[in-house]
Coordinates of C-alpha atoms in Angstrom, one line a residue:
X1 CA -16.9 21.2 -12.2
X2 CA -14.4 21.7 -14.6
X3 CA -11.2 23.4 -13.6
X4 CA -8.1 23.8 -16.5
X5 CA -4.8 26.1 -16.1
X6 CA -3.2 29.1 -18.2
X7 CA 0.5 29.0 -18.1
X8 CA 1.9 32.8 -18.0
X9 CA 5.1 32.0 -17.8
X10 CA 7.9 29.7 -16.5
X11 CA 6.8 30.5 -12.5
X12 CA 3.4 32.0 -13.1
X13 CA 0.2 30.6 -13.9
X14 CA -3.8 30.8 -13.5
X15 CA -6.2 28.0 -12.8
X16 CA -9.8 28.5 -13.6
X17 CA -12.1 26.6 -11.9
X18 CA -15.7 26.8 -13.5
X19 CA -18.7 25.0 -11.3
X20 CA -22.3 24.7 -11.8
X21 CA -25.5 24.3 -9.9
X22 CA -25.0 20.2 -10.5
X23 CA -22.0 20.3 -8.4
X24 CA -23.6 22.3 -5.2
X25 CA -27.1 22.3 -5.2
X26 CA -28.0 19.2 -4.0
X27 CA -25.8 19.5 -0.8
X28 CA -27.5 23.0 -0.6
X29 CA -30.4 22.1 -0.6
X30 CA -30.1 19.2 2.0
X31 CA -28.6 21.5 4.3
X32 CA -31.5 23.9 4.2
X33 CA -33.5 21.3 5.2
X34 CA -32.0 20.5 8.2
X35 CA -32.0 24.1 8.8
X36 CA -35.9 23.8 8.6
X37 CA -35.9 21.1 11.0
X38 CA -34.2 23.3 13.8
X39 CA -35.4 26.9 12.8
X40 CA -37.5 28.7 15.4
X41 CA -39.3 31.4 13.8
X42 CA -42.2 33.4 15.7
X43 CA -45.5 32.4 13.9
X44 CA -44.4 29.3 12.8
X45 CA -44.5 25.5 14.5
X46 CA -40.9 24.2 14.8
X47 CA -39.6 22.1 11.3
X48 CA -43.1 24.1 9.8
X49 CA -41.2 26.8 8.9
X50 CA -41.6 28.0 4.7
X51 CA -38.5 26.9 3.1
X52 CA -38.6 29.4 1.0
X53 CA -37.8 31.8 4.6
X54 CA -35.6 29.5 5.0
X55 CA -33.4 30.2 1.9
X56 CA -34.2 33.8 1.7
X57 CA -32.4 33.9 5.2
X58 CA -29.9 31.2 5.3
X59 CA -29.3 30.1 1.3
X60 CA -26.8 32.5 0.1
X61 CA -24.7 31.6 3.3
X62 CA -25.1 28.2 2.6
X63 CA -24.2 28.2 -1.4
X64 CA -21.4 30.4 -0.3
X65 CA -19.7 27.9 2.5
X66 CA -20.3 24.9 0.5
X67 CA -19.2 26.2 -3.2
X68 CA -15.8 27.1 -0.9
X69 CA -15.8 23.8 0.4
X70 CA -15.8 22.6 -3.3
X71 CA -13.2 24.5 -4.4
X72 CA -10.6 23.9 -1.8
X73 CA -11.0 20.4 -1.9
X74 CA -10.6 20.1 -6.0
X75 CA -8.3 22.6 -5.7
X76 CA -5.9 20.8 -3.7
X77 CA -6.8 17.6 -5.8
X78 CA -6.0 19.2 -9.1
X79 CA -2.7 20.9 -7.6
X80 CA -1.6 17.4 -6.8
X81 CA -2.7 14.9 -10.0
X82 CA -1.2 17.6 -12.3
X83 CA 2.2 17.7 -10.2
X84 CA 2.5 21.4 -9.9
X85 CA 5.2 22.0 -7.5
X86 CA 3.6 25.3 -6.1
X87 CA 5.3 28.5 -3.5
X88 CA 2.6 30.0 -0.9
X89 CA -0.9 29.1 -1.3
X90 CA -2.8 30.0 -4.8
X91 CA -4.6 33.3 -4.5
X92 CA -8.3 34.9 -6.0
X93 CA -8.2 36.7 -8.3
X94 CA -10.6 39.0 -7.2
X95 CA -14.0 40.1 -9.8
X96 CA -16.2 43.4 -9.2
X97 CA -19.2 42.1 -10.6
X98 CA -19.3 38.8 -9.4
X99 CA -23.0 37.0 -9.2
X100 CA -23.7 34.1 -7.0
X101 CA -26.9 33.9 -9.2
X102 CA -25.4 32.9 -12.4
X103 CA -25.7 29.3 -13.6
X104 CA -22.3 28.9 -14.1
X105 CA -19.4 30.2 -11.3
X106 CA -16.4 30.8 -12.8
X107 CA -13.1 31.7 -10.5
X108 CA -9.6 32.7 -11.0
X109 CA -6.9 31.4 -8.6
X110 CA -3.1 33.2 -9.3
X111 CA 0.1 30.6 -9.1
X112 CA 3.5 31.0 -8.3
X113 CA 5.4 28.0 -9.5
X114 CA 9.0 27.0 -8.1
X115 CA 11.7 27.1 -10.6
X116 CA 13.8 24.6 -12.3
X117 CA 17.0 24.5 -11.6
X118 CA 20.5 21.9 -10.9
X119 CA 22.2 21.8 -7.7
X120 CA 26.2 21.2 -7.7
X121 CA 27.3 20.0 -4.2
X122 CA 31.2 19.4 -5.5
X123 CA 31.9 23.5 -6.0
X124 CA 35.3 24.6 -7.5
X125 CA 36.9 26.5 -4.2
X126 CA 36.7 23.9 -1.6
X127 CA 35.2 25.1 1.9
X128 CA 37.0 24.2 5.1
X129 CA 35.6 21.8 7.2
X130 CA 37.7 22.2 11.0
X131 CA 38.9 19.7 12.9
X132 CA 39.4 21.1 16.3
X133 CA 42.1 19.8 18.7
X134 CA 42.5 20.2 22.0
X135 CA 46.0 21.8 22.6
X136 CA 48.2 21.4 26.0
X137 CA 46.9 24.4 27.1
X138 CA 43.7 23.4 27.0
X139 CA 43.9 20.2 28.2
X140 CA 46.4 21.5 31.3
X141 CA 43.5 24.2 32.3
X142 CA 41.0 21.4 32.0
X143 CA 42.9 19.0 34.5
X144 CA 43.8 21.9 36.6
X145 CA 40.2 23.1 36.5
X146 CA 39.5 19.2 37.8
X147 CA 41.7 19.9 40.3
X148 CA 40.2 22.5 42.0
X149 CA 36.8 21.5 41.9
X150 CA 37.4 18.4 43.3
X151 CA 39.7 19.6 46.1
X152 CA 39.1 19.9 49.5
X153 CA 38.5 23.7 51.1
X154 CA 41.0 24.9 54.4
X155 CA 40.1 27.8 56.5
X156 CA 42.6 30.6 56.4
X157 CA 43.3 33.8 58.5
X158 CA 44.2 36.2 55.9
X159 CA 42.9 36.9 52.6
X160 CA 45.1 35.4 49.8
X161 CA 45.7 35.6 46.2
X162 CA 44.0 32.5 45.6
X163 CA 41.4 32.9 48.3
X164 CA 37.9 32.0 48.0
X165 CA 35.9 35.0 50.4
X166 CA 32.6 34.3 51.5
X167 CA 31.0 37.7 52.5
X168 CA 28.1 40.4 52.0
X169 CA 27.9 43.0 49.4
X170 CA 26.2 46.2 50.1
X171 CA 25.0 49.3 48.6
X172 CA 21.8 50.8 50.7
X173 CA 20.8 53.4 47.7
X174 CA 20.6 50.4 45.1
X175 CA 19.0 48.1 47.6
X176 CA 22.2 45.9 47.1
X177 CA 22.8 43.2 49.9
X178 CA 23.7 40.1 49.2
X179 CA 25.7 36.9 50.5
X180 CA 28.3 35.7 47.5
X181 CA 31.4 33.6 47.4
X182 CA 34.6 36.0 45.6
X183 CA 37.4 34.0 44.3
X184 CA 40.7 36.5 44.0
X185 CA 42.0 35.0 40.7
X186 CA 38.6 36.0 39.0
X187 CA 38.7 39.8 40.0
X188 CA 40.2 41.6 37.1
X189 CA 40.8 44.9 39.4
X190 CA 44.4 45.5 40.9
X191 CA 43.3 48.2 43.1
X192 CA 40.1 45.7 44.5
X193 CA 42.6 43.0 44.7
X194 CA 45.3 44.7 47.1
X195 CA 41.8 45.9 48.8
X196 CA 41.2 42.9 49.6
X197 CA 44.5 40.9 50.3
X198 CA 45.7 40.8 53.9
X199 CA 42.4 41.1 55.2
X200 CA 40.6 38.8 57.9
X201 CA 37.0 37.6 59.1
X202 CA 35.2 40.8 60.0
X203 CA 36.4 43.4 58.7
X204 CA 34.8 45.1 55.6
X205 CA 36.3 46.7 52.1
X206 CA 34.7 48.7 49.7
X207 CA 35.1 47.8 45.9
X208 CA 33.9 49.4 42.9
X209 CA 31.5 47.2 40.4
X210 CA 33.3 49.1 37.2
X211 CA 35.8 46.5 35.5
X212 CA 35.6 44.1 39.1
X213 CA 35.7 40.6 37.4
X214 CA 37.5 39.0 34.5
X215 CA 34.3 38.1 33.4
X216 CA 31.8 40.6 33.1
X217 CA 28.9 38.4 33.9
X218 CA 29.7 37.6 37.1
X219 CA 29.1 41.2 38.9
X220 CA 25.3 39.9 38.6
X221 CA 25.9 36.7 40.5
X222 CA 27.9 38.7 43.1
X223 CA 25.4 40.9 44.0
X224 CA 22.1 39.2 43.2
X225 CA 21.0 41.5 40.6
X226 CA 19.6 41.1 37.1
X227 CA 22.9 40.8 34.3
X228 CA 21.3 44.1 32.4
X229 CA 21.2 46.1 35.5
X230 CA 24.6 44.9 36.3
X231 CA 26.1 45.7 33.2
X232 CA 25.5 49.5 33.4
X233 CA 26.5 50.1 37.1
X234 CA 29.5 51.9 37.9
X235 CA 28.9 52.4 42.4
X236 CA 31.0 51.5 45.4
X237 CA 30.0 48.2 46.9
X238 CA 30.9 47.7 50.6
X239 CA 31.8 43.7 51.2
X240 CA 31.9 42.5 54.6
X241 CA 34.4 39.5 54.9
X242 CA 32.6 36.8 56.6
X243 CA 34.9 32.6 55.8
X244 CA 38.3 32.8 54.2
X245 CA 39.4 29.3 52.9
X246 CA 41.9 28.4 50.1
X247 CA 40.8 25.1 48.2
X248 CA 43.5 22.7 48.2
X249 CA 44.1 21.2 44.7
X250 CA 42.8 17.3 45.3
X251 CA 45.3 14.7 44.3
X252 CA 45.4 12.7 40.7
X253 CA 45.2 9.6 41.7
X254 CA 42.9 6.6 41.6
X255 CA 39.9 7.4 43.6
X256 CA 39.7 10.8 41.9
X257 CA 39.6 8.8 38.7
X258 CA 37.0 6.3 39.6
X259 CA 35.2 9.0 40.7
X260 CA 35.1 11.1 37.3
X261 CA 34.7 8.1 34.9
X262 CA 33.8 4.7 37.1
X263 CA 36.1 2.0 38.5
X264 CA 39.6 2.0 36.9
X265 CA 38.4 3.2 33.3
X266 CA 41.1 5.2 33.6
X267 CA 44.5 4.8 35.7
X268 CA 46.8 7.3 35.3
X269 CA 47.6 11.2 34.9
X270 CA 48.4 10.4 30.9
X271 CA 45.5 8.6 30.5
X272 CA 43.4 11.4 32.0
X273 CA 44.9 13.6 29.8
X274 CA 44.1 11.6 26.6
X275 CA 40.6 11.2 28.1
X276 CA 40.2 14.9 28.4
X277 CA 41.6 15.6 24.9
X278 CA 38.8 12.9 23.3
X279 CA 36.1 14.1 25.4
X280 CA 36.6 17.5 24.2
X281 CA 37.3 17.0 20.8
X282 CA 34.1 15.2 20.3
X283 CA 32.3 18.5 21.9
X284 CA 34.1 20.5 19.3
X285 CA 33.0 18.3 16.4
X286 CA 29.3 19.5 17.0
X287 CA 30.7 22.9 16.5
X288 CA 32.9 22.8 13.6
X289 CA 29.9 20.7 12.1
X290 CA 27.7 23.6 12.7
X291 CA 30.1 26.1 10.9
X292 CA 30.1 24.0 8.3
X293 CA 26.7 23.6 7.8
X294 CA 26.3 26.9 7.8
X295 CA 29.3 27.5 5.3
X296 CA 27.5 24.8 2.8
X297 CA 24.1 26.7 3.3
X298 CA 25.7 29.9 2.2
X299 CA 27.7 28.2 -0.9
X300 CA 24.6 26.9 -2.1
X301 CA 22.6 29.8 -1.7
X302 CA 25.1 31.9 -4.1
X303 CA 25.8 29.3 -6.3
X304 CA 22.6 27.9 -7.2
X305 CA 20.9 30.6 -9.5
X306 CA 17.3 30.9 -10.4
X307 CA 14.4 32.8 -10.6
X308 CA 11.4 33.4 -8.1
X309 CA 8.3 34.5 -9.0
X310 CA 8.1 37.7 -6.8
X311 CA 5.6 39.7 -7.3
X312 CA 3.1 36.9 -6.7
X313 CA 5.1 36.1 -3.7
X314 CA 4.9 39.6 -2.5
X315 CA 1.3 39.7 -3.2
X316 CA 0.9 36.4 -1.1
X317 CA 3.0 37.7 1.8
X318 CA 0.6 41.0 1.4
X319 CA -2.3 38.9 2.0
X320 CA -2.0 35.7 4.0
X321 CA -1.3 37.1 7.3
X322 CA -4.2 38.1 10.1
X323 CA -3.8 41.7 8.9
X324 CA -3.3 42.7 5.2
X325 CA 0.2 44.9 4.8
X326 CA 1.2 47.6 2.8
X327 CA 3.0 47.0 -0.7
X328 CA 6.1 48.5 1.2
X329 CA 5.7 46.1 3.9
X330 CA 5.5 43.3 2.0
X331 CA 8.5 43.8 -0.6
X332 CA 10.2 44.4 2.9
X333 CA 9.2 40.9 4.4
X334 CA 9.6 39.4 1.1
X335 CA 13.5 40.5 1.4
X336 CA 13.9 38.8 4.6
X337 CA 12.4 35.6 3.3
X338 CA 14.1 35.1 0.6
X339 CA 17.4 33.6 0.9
X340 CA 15.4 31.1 3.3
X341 CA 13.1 30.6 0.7
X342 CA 16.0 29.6 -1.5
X343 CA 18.2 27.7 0.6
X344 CA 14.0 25.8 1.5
X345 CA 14.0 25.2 -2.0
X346 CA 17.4 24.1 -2.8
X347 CA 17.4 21.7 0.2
X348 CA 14.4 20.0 -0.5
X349 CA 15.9 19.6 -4.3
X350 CA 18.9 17.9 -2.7
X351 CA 16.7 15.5 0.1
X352 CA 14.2 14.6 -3.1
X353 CA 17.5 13.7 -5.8
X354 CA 19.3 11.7 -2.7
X355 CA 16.4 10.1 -1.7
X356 CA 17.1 11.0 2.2
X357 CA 14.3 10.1 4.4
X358 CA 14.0 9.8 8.2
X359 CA 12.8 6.3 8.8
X360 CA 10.6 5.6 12.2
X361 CA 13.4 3.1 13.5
X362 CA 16.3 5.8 13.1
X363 CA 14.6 8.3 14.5
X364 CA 13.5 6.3 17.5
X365 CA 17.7 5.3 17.8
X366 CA 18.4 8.7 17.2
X367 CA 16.3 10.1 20.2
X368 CA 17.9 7.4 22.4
X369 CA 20.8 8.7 21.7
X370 CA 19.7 12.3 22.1
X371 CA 18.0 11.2 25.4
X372 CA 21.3 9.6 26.6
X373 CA 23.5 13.0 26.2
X374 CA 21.2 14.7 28.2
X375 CA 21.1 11.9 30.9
X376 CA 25.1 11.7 31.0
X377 CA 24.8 15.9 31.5
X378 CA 23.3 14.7 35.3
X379 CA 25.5 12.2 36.0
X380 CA 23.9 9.3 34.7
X381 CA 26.5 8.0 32.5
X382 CA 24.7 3.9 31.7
X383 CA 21.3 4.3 31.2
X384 CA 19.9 0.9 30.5
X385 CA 18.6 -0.2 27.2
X386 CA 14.9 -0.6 28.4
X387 CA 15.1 2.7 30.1
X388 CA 16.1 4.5 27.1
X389 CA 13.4 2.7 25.0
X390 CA 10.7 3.6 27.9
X391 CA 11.8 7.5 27.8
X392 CA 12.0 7.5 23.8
X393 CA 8.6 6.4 23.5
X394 CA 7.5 9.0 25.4
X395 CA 9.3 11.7 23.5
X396 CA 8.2 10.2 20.3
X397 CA 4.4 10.4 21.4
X398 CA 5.0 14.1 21.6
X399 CA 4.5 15.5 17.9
X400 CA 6.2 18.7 18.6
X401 CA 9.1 16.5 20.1
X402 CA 8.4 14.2 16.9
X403 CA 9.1 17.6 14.5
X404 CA 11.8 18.7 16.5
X405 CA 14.1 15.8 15.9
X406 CA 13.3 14.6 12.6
X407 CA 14.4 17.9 11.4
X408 CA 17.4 17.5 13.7
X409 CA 18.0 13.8 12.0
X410 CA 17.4 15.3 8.7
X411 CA 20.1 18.1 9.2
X412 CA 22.6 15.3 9.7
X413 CA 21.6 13.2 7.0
X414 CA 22.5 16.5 4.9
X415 CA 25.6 17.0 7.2
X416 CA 26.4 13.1 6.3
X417 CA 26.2 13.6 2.6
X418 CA 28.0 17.2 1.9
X419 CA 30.7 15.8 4.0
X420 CA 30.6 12.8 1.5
X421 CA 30.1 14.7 -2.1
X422 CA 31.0 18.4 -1.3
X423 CA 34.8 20.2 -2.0
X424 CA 36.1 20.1 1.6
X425 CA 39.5 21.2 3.1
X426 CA 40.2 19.8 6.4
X427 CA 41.9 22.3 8.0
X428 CA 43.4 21.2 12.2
X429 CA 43.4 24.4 14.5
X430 CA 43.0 24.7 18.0
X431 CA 39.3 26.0 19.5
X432 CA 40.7 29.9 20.4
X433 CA 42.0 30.1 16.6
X434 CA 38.8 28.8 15.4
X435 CA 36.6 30.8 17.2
X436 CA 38.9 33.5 15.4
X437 CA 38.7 32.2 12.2
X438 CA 35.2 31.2 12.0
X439 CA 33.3 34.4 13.6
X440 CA 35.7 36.8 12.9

């Protein structure tokens, strides 16, 4: 077999791969044999049969499979001695008049070869990187939040404007009946509110679903229905008023503590406070790390130019899925793919020059400390070590799991390093002006 390659250009090239009988035929012609063995053919006794039958029925097949077997293996070989850093998969070139009788088989495989090209991580125009506070605002709806959750409920006689009324929704022509909790301060409606204020155990209001709540969401909780349905009804409810309690706003003081962050880790309404304001601000980082990720991603992308090699990577797209697509289709899927295809190409270009790898120690910490977020979510806030090490094997025995968070790991190696080489501005804002800001 000999196989050599034709450089067209800087990012295209063919490799011709020329084999001959002394590469295949002995494996072709062992097969056949043991086709013989096995064949059943009227007339003939079983491992009797002609072999010439044989290979007039079976050999073509057979040359066919194993001179592709051939080719894909020293195919991938050659690819990988001669260091050619190739996009998509190498493609036939396709011949009219192709024998599988000749002496010699000669084929064609097209190459699209990724670019050369530098990356600059320290741009001119710095990008901001936000650090998100947590204002007084913030932190005084948080502890007042607290507050109420963790307060006690009273029975009342009257609906108030801070009620909590547990009754049933109805509407017989939507097949609406449903037993929900309505708490006052979330209904956005005046006229439902004064509706509804005054009133006692029994007796029964009609509301309409148009504009009810503050937050549009919960009209499908209310009345047990699906959130798109909710979202286009405009219909009178009826709601039949059956508890009416107030929740009493539960005291700060050391039991409620204990019982939000264990025995005396925190002892006072300022320290509460500062506890909030640290909690929170470490579940804004992974945010503001996000955005900036994402603002680093689309620097690179338009300031690291080069070349692609298209139209083979049009063709490719044409032809590698389960069904062929159209020229049209293609140049249109080949528009989608390509900023990815960049930004793939440009981050591996940065992992490869700053030698970042994921190391099976680091990810196995890193899972543990995945798997210990998610247990503090349910309340379990000290996990021991030997638990953690029992659940993070189990992850890691998971390959999807395995893929999963090694491209998580990966992404914060990158996040490490741009935050260490890259033109940043720190720039302090609260969370409602960065969700301005940023998505804007």
């Amino acid at each position: 077999m000999n196989i050599t390659k034709e450089q067209i250009d800087d990012l295209n090239a063919v490799v011709k791969v020329a084999i001959t009988k002394d590469d295949y035929q002995e494996k072709v012609d062992k097969i056949l044999k043991d086709y013989r063995k096995q064949a059943n053919v009227p007339g003939f006794r079983k491992g009797q049969v002609p072999l010439g039958l044989i290979k007039k029925q079976y050999g073509k097949a057979v040359l066919v499979d194993e001179v592709n077997k051939l080719i894909q293996d020293n195919l991938n070989k050659y690819l990988t001695e001669e260091k050619l850093d190739v996009l998509g998969n190498p493609l036939p070139k396709q011949k009219e008049d192709f024998d599988w009788d000749n002496e010699t088989l000669d084929f064609e495989f097209e190459l699209g070869l990724a670019p050369n090209f530098d990356v600059q991580l320290k741009t001119k125009k710095a990008i901001v990187q936000y650090k998100i506070v947590a204002d007084k605002k913030m932190i005084d709806e948080q502890v007042e939040r607290i507050q109420k959750q963790y307060g006690k409920l009273v029975t009342k006689a009257e609906v108030g404007k801070v009620a909590e009324v547990i009754g049933i929704f109805k509407n017989e022509a939507e097949e609406i009946e449903n037993k929900s909790t309505l708490e006052i301060d979330k209904i956005k409606s005046k006229k439902a509110v004064n509706a509804l204020l005054g009133k006692k155990v029994g007796e029964e209001v009609t509301l309409n679903t148009k504009g009810l709540f503050k937050e549009d969401y919960l009209l499908s909780g209310a009345l047990g229905i699906d959130r798109e349905k909710a979202e286009k009804l405009n219909i009178d409810v009826t709601f039949t008023i059956e508890e009416i309690n107030e929740r009493q706003a539960a005291t700060l003081d050391q039991e409620l503590f204990d019982k939000l962050f264990g025995k005396d880790n925190v002892t006072s309404e300022n320290e509460l406070r500062d506890k909030i304001k640290e909690d929170s601000e470490k579940q804004f980082e992974q945010q503001s790390d996000q955005k900036l990720l994402n603002d680093i991603t689309e620097r690179l992308i338009d300031n690291t130019k080069f070349e692609l090699p298209a139209e083979f990577l049009k063709k490719w797209i044409q032809l590698s899925g389960e069904n062929p697509l159209s020229d049209d289709e293609a140049s249109e899927e080949y528009e989608k793919s390509e900023k990815g295809l960049r930004y793939q190409l440009i981050e591996g270009k940065i992992i490869k020059e700053n030698d970042l790898q994921v190391q099976l120690e680091e990810l196995k910490e890193f899972s543990k400390g995945f798997i210990k977020s998610q247990m503090a979510q349910y309340g379990h806030l000290n996990p021991s070590e030997e638990e953690l090490e029992n659940i993070s094997m189990r992850v890691l025995g998971n390959q999807d799991e395995v893929k999963r968070l090694s491209e998580q790991l990966m992404s914060q190696k990158l996040l490490d390093l741009y935050k260490e080489k890259a033109n940043l501005k720190v720039k302090e804002v609260s969370y409602d002006n960065f969700i301005k800001e940023a998505y804007s």
